[in-house]
PDB file of N, CA and C in Angstrom:
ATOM      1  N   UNK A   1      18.880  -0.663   3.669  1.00  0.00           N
ATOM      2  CA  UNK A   1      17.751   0.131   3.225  1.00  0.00           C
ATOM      3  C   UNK A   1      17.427   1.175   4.291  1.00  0.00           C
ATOM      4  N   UNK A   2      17.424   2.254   3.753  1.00  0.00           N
ATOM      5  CA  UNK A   2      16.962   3.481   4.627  1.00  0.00           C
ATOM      6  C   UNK A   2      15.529   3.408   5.111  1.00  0.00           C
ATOM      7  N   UNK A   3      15.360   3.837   6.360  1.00  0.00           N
ATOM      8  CA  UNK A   3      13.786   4.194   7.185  1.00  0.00           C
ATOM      9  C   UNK A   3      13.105   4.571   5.725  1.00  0.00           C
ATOM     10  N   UNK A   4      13.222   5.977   5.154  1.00  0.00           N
ATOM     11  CA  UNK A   4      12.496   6.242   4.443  1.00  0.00           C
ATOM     12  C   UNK A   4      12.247   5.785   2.973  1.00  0.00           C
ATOM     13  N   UNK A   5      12.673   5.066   2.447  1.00  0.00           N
ATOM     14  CA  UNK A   5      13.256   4.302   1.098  1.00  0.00           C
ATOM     15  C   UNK A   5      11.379   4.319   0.886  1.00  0.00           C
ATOM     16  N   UNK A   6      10.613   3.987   1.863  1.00  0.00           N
ATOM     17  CA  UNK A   6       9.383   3.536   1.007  1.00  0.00           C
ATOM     18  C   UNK A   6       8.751   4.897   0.632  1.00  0.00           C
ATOM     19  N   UNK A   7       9.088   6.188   0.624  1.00  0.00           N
ATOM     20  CA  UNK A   7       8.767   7.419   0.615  1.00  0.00           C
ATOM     21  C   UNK A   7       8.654   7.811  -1.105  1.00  0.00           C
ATOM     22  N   UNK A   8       9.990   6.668  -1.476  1.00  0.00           N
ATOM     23  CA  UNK A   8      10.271   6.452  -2.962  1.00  0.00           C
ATOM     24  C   UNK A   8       9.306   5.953  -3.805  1.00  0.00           C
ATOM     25  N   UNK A   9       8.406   5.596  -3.085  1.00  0.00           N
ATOM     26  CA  UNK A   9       7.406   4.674  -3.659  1.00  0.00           C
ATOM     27  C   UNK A   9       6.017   5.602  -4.554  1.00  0.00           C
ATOM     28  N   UNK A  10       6.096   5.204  -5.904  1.00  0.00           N
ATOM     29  CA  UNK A  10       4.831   5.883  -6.444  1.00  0.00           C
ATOM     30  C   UNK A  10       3.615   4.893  -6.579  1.00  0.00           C
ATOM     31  N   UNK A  11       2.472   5.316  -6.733  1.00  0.00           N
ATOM     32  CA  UNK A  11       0.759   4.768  -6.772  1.00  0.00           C
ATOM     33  C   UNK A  11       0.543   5.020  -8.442  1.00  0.00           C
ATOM     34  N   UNK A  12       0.442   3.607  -8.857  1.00  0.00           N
ATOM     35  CA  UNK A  12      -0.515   3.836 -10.119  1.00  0.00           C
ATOM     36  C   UNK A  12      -1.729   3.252 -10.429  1.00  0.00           C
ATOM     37  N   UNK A  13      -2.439   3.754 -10.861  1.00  0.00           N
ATOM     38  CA  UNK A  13      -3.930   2.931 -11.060  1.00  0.00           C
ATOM     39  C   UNK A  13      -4.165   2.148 -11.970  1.00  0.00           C
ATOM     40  N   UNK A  14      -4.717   0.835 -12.306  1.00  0.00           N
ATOM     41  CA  UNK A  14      -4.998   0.517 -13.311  1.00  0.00           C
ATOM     42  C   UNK A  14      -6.181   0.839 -13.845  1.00  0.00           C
ATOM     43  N   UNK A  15      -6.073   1.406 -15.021  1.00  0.00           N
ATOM     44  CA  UNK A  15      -7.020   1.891 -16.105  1.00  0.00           C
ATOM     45  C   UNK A  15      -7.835   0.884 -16.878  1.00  0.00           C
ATOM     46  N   UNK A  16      -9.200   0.859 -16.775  1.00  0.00           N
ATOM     47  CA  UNK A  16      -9.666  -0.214 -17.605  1.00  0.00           C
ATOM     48  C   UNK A  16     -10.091   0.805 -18.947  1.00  0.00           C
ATOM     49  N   UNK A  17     -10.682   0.533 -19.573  1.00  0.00           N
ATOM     50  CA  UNK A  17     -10.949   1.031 -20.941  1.00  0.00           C
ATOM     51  C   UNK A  17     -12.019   2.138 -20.775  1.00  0.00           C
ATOM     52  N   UNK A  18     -12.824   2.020 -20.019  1.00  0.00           N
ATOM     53  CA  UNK A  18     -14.094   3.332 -19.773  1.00  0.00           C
ATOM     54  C   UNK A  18     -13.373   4.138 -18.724  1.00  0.00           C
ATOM     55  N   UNK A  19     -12.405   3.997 -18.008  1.00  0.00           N
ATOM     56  CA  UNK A  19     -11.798   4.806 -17.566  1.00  0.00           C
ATOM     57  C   UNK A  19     -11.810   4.666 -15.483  1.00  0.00           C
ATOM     58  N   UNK A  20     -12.550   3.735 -15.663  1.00  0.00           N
ATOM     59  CA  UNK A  20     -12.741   3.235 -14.112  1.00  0.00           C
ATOM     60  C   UNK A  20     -10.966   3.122 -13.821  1.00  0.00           C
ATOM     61  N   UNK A  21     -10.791   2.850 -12.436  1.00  0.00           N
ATOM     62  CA  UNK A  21      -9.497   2.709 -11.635  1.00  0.00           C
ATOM     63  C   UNK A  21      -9.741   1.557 -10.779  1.00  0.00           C
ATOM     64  N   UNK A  22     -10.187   0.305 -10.627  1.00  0.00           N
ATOM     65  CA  UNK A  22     -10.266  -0.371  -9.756  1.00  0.00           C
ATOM     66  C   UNK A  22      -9.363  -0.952  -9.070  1.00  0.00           C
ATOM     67  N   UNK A  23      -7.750  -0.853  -9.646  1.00  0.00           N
ATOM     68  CA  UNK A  23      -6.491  -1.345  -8.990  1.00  0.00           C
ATOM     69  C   UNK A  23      -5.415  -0.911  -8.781  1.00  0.00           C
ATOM     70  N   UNK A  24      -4.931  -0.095  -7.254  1.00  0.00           N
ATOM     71  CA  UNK A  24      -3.410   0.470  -7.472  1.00  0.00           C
ATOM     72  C   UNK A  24      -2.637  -0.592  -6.989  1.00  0.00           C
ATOM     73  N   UNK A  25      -1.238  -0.226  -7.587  1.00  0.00           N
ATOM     74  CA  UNK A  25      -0.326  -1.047  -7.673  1.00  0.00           C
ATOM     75  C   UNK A  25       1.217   0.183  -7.408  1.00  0.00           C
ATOM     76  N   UNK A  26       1.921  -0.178  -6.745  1.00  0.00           N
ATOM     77  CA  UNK A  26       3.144   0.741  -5.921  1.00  0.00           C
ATOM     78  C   UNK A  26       4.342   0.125  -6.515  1.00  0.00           C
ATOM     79  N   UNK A  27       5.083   1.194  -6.963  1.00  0.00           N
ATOM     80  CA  UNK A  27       6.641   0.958  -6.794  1.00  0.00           C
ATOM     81  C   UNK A  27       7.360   1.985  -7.484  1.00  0.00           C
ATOM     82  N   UNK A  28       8.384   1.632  -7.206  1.00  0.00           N
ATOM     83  CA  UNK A  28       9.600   2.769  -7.286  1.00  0.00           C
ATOM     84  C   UNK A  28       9.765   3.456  -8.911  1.00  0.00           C
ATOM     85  N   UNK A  29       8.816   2.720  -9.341  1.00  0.00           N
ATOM     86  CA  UNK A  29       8.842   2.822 -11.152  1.00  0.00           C
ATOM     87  C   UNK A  29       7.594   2.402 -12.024  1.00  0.00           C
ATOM     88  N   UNK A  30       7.453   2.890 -13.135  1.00  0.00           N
ATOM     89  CA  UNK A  30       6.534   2.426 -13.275  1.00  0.00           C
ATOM     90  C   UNK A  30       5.996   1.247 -13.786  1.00  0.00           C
ATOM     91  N   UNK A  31       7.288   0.582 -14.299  1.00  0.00           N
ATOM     92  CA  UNK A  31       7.746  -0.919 -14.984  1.00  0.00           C
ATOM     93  C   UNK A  31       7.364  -1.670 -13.891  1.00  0.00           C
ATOM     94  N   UNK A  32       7.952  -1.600 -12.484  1.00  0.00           N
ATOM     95  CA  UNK A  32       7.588  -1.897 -11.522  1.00  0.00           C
ATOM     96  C   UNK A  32       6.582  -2.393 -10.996  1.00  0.00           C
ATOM     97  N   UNK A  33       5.729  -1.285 -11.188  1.00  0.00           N
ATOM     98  CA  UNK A  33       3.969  -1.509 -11.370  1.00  0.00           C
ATOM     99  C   UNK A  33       3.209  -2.531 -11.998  1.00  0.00           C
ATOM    100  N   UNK A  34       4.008  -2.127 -13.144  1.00  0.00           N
ATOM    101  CA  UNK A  34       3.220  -3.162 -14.124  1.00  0.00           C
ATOM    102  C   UNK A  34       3.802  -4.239 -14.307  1.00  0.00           C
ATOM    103  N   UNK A  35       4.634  -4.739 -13.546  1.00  0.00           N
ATOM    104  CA  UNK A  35       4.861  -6.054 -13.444  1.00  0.00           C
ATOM    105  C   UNK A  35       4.032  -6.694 -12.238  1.00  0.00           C
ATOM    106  N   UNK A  36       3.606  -5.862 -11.339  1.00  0.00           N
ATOM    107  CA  UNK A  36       3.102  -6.486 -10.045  1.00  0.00           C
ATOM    108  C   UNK A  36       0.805  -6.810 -10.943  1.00  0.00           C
ATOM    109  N   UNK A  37       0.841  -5.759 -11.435  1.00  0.00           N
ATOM    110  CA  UNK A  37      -0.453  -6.146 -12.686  1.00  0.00           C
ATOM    111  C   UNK A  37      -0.525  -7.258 -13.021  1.00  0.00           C
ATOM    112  N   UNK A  38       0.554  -7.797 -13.817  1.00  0.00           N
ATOM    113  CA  UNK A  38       0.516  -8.500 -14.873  1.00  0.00           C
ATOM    114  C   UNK A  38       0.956  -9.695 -14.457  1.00  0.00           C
ATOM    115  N   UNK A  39       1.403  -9.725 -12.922  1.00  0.00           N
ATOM    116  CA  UNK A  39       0.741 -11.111 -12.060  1.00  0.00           C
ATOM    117  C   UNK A  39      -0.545 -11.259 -12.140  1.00  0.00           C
ATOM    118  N   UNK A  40      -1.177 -10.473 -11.923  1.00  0.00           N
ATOM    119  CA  UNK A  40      -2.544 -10.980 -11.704  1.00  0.00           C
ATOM    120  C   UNK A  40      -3.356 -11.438 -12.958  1.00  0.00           C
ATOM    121  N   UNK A  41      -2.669 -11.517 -13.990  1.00  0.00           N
ATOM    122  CA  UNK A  41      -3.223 -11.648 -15.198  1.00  0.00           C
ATOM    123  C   UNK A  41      -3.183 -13.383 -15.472  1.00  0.00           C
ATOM    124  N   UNK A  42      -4.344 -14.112 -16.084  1.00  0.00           N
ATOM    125  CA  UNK A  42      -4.239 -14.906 -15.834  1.00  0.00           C
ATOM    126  C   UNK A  42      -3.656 -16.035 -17.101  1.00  0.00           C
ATOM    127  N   UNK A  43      -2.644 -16.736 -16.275  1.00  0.00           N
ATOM    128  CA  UNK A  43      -1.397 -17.152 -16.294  1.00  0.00           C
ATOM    129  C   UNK A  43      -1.511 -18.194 -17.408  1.00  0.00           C
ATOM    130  N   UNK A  44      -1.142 -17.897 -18.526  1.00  0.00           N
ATOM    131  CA  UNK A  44      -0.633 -19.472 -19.751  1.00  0.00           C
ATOM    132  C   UNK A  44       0.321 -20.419 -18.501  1.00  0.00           C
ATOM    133  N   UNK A  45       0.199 -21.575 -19.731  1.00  0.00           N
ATOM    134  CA  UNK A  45       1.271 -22.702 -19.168  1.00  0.00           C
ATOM    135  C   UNK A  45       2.676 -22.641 -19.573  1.00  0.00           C
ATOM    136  N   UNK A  46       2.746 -21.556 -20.299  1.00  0.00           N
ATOM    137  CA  UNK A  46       4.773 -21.521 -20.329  1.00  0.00           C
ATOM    138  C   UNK A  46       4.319 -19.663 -21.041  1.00  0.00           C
ATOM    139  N   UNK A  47       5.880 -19.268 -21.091  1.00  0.00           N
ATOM    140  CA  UNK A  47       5.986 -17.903 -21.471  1.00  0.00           C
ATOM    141  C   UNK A  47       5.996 -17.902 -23.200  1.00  0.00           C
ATOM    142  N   UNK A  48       5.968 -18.629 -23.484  1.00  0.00           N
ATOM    143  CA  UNK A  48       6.131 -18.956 -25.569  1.00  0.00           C
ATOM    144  C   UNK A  48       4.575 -18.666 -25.373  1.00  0.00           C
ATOM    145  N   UNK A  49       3.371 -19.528 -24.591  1.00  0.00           N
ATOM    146  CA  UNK A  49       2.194 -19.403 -24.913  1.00  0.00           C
ATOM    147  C   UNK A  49       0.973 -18.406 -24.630  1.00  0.00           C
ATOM    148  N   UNK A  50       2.028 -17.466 -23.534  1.00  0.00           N
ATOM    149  CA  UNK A  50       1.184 -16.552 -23.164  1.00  0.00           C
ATOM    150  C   UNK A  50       0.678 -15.477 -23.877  1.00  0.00           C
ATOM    151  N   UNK A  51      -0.312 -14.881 -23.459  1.00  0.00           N
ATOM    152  CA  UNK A  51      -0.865 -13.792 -24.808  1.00  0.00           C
ATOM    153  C   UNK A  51      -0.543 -12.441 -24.206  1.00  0.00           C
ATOM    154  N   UNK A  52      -0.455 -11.326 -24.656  1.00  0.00           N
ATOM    155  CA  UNK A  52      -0.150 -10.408 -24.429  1.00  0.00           C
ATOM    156  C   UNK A  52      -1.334  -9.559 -23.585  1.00  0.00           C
ATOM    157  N   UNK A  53      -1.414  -8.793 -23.189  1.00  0.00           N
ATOM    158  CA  UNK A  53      -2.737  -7.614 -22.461  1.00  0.00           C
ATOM    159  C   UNK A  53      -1.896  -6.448 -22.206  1.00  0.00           C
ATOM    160  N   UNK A  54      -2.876  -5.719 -22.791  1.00  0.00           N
ATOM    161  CA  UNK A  54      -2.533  -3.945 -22.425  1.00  0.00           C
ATOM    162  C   UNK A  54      -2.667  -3.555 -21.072  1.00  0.00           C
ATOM    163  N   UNK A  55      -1.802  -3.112 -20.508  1.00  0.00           N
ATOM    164  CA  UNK A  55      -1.877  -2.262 -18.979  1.00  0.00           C
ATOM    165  C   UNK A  55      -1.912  -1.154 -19.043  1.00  0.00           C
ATOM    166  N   UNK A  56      -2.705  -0.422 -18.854  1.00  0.00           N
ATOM    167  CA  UNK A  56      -2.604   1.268 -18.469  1.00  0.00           C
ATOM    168  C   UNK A  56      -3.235   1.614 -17.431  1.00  0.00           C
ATOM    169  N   UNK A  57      -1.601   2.111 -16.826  1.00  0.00           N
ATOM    170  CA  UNK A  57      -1.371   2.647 -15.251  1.00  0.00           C
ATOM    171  C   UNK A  57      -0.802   4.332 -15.663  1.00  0.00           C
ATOM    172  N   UNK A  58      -2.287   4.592 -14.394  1.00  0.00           N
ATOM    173  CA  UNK A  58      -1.876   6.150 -14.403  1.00  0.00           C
ATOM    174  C   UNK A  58      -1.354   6.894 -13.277  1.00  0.00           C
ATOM    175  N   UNK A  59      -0.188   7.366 -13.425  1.00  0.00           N
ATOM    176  CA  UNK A  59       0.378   7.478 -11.650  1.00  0.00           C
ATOM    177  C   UNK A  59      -0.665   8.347 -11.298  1.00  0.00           C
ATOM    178  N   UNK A  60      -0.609   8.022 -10.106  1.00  0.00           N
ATOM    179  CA  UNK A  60      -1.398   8.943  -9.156  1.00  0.00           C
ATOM    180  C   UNK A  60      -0.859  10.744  -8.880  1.00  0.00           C
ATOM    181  N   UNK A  61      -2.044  11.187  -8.912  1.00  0.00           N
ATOM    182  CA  UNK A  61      -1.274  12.467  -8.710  1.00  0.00           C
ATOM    183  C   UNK A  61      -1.024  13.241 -10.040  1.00  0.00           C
ATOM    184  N   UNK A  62      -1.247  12.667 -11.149  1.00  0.00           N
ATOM    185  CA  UNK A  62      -0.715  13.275 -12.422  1.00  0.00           C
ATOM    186  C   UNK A  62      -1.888  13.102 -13.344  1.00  0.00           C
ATOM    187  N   UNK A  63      -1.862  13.580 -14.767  1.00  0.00           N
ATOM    188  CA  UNK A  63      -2.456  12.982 -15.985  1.00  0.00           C
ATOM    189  C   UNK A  63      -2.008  12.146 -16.567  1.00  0.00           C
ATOM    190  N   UNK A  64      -0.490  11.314 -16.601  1.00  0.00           N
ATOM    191  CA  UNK A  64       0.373  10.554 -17.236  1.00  0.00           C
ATOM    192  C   UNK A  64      -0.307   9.073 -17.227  1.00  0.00           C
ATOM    193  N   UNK A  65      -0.537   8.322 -17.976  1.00  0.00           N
ATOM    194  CA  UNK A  65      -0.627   7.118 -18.336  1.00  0.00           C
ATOM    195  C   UNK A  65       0.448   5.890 -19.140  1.00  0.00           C
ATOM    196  N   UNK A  66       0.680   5.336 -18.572  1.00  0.00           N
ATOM    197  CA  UNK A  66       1.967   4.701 -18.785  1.00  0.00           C
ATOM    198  C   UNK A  66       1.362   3.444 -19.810  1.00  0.00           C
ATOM    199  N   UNK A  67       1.688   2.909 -20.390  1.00  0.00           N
ATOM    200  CA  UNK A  67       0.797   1.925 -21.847  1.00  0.00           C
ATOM    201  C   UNK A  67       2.245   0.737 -21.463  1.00  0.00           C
ATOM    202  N   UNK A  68       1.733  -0.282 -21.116  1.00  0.00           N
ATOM    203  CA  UNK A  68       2.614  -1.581 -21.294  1.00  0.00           C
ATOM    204  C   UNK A  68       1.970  -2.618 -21.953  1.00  0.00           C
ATOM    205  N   UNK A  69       2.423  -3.545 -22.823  1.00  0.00           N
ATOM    206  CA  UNK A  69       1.969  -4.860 -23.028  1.00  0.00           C
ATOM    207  C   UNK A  69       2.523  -6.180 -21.676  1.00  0.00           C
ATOM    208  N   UNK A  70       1.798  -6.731 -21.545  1.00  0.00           N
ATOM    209  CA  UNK A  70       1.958  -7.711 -20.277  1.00  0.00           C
ATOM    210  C   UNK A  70       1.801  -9.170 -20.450  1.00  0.00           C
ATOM    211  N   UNK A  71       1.820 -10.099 -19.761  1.00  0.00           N
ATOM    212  CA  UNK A  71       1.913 -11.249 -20.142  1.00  0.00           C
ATOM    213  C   UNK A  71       2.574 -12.030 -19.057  1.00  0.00           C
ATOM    214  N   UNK A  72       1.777 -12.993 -18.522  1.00  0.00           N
ATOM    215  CA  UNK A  72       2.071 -13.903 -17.472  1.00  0.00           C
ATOM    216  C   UNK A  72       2.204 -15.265 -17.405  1.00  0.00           C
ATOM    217  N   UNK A  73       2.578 -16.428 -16.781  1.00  0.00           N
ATOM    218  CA  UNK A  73       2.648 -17.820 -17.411  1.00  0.00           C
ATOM    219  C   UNK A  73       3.039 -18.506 -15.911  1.00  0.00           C
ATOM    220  N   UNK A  74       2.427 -19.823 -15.826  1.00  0.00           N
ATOM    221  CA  UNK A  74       3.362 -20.774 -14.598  1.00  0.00           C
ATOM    222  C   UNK A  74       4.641 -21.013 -14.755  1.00  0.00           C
ATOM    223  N   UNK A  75       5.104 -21.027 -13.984  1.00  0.00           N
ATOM    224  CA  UNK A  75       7.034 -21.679 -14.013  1.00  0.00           C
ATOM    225  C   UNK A  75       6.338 -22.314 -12.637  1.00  0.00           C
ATOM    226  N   UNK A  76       7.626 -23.641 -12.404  1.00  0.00           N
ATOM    227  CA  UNK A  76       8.285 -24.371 -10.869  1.00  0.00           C
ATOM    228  C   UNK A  76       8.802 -23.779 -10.809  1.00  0.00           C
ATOM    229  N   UNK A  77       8.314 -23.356  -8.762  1.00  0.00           N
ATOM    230  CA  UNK A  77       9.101 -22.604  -8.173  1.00  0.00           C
ATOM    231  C   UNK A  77      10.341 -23.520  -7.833  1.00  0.00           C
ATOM    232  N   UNK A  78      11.461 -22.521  -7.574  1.00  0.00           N
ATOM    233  CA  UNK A  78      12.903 -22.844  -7.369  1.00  0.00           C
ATOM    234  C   UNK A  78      12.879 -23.702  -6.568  1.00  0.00           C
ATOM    235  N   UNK A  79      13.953 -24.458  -6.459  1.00  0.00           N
ATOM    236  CA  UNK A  79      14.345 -25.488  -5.637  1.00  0.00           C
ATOM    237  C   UNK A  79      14.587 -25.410  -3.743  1.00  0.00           C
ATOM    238  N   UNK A  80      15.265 -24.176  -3.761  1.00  0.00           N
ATOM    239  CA  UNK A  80      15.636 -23.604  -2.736  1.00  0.00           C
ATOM    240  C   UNK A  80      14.485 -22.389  -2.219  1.00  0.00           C
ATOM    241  N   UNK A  81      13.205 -22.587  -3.043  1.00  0.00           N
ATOM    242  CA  UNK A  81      11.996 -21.632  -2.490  1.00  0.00           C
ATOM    243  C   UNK A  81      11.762 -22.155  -1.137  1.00  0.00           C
ATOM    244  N   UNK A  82      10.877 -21.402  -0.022  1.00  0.00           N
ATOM    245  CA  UNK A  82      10.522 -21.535   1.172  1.00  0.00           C
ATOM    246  C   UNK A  82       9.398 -22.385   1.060  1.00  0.00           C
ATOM    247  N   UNK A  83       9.617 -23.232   2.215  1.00  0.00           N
ATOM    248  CA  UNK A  83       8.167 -24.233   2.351  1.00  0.00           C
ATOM    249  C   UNK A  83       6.737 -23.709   2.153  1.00  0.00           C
ATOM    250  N   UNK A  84       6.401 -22.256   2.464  1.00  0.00           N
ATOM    251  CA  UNK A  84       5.480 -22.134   2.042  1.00  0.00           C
ATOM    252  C   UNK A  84       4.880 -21.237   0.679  1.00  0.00           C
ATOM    253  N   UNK A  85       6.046 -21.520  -0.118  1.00  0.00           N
ATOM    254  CA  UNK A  85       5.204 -20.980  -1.805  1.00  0.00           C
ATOM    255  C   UNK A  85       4.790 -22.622  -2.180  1.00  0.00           C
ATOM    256  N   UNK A  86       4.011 -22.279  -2.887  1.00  0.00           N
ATOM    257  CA  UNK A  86       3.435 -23.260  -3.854  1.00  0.00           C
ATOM    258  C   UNK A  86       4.277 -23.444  -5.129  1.00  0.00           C
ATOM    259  N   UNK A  87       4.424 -24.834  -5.234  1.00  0.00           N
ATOM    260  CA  UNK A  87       4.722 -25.692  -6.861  1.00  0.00           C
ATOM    261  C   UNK A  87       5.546 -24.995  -7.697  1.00  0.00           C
ATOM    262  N   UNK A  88       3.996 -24.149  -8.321  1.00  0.00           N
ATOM    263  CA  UNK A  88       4.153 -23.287  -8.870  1.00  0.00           C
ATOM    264  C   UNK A  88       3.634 -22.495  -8.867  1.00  0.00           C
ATOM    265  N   UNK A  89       4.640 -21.630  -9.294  1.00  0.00           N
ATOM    266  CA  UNK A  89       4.415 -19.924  -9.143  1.00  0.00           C
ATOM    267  C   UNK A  89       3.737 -18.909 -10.714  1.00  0.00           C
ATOM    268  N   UNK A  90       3.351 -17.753 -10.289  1.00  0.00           N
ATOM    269  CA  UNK A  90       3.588 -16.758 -11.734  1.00  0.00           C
ATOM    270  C   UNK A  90       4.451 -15.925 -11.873  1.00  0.00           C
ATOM    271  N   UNK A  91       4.555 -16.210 -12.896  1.00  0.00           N
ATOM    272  CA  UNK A  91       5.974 -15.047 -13.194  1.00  0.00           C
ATOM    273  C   UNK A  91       5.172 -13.938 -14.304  1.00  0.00           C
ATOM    274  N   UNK A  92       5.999 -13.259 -14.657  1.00  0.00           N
ATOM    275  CA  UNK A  92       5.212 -11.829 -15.302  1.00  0.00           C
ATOM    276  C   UNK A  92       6.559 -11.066 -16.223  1.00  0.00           C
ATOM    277  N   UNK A  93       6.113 -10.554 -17.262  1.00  0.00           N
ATOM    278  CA  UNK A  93       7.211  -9.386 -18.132  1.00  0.00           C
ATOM    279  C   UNK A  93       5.856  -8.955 -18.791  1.00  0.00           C
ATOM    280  N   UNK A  94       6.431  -7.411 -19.252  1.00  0.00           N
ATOM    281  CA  UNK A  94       6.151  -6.048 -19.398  1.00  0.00           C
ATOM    282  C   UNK A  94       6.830  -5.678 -20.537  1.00  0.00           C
ATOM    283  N   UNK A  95       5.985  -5.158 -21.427  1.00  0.00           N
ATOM    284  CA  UNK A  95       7.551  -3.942 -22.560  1.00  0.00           C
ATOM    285  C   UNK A  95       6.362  -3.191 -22.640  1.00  0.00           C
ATOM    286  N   UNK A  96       7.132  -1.876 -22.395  1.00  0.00           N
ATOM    287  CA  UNK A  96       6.320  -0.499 -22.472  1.00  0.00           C
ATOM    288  C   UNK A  96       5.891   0.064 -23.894  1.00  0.00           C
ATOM    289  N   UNK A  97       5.233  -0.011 -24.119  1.00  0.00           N
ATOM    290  CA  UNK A  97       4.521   0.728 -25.768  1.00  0.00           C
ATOM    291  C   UNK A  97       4.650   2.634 -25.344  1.00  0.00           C
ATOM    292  N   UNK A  98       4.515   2.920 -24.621  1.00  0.00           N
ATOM    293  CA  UNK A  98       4.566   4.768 -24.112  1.00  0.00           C
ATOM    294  C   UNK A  98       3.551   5.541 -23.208  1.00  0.00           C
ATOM    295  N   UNK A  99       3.604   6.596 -23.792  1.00  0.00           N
ATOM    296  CA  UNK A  99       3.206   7.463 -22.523  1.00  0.00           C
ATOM    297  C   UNK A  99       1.798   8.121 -23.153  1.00  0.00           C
ATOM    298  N   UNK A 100       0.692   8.197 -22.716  1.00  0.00           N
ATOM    299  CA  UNK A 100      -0.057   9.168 -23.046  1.00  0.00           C
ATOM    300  C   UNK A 100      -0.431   9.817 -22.198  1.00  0.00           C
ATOM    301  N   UNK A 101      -0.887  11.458 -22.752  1.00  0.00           N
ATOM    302  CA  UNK A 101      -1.270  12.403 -21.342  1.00  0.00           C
ATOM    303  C   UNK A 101      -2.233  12.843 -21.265  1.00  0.00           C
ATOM    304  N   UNK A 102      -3.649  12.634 -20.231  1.00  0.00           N
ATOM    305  CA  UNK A 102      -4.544  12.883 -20.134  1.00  0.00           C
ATOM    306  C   UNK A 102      -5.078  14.247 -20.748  1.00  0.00           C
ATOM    307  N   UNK A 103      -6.372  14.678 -21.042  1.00  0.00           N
ATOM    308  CA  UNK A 103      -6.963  15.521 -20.940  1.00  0.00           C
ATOM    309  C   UNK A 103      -7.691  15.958 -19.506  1.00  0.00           C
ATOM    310  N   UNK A 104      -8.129  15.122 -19.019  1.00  0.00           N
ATOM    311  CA  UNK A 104      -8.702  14.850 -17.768  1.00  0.00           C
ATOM    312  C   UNK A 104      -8.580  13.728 -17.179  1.00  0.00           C
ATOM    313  N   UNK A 105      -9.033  13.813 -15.659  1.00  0.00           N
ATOM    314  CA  UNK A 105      -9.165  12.724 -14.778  1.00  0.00           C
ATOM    315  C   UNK A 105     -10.395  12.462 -14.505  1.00  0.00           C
TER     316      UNK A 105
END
């Protein structure tokens, strides 16, 4: 990995519905993003039972709003995980619904 590789890195906000920003979230993409979200979403007991939630992340810097459905759940962590994760973990998936483009910020 190159010195600058984190240079690659974009900022998106999470969008709540009135339009507040209370959470950025970084990465190289915007799928990316919204997978690191949709950890924090709180977690069913398997991935069959989890419910879906809308994410809208707006990169920073732009009008673009990125629209994902999200959804998080416990799994056991791996066998060969490090002594200090816990049990269990969250895991997270994303499918993008599209793009909408601001009028304003």
């Amino acid at each position: 990995m190159a010195p600058d590789d984190d240079d690659d890195k974009r900022n998106f906000a999470l969008r709540e519905q009135n339009g507040d920003e209370p959470s950025v979230f970084s990465g190289r993409t915007p799928r990316q993003a919204a997978l690191k979200a949709a950890r924090r979403l709180d977690p069913a007991g398997s991935e069959d039972n989890a419910d879906e939630t809308e994410l809208r992340l707006r990169e920073k810097g732009t009008k673009k709003v990125h629209i994902y459905q999200g959804w998080a759940w416990e799994e056991t962590a791996p066998n060969d995980s490090p002594d200090w994760m816990p049990e269990e973990i969250t895991e997270a998936n994303v499918s993008k619904e599209g793009i909408q483009h601001l009028e304003e910020i």
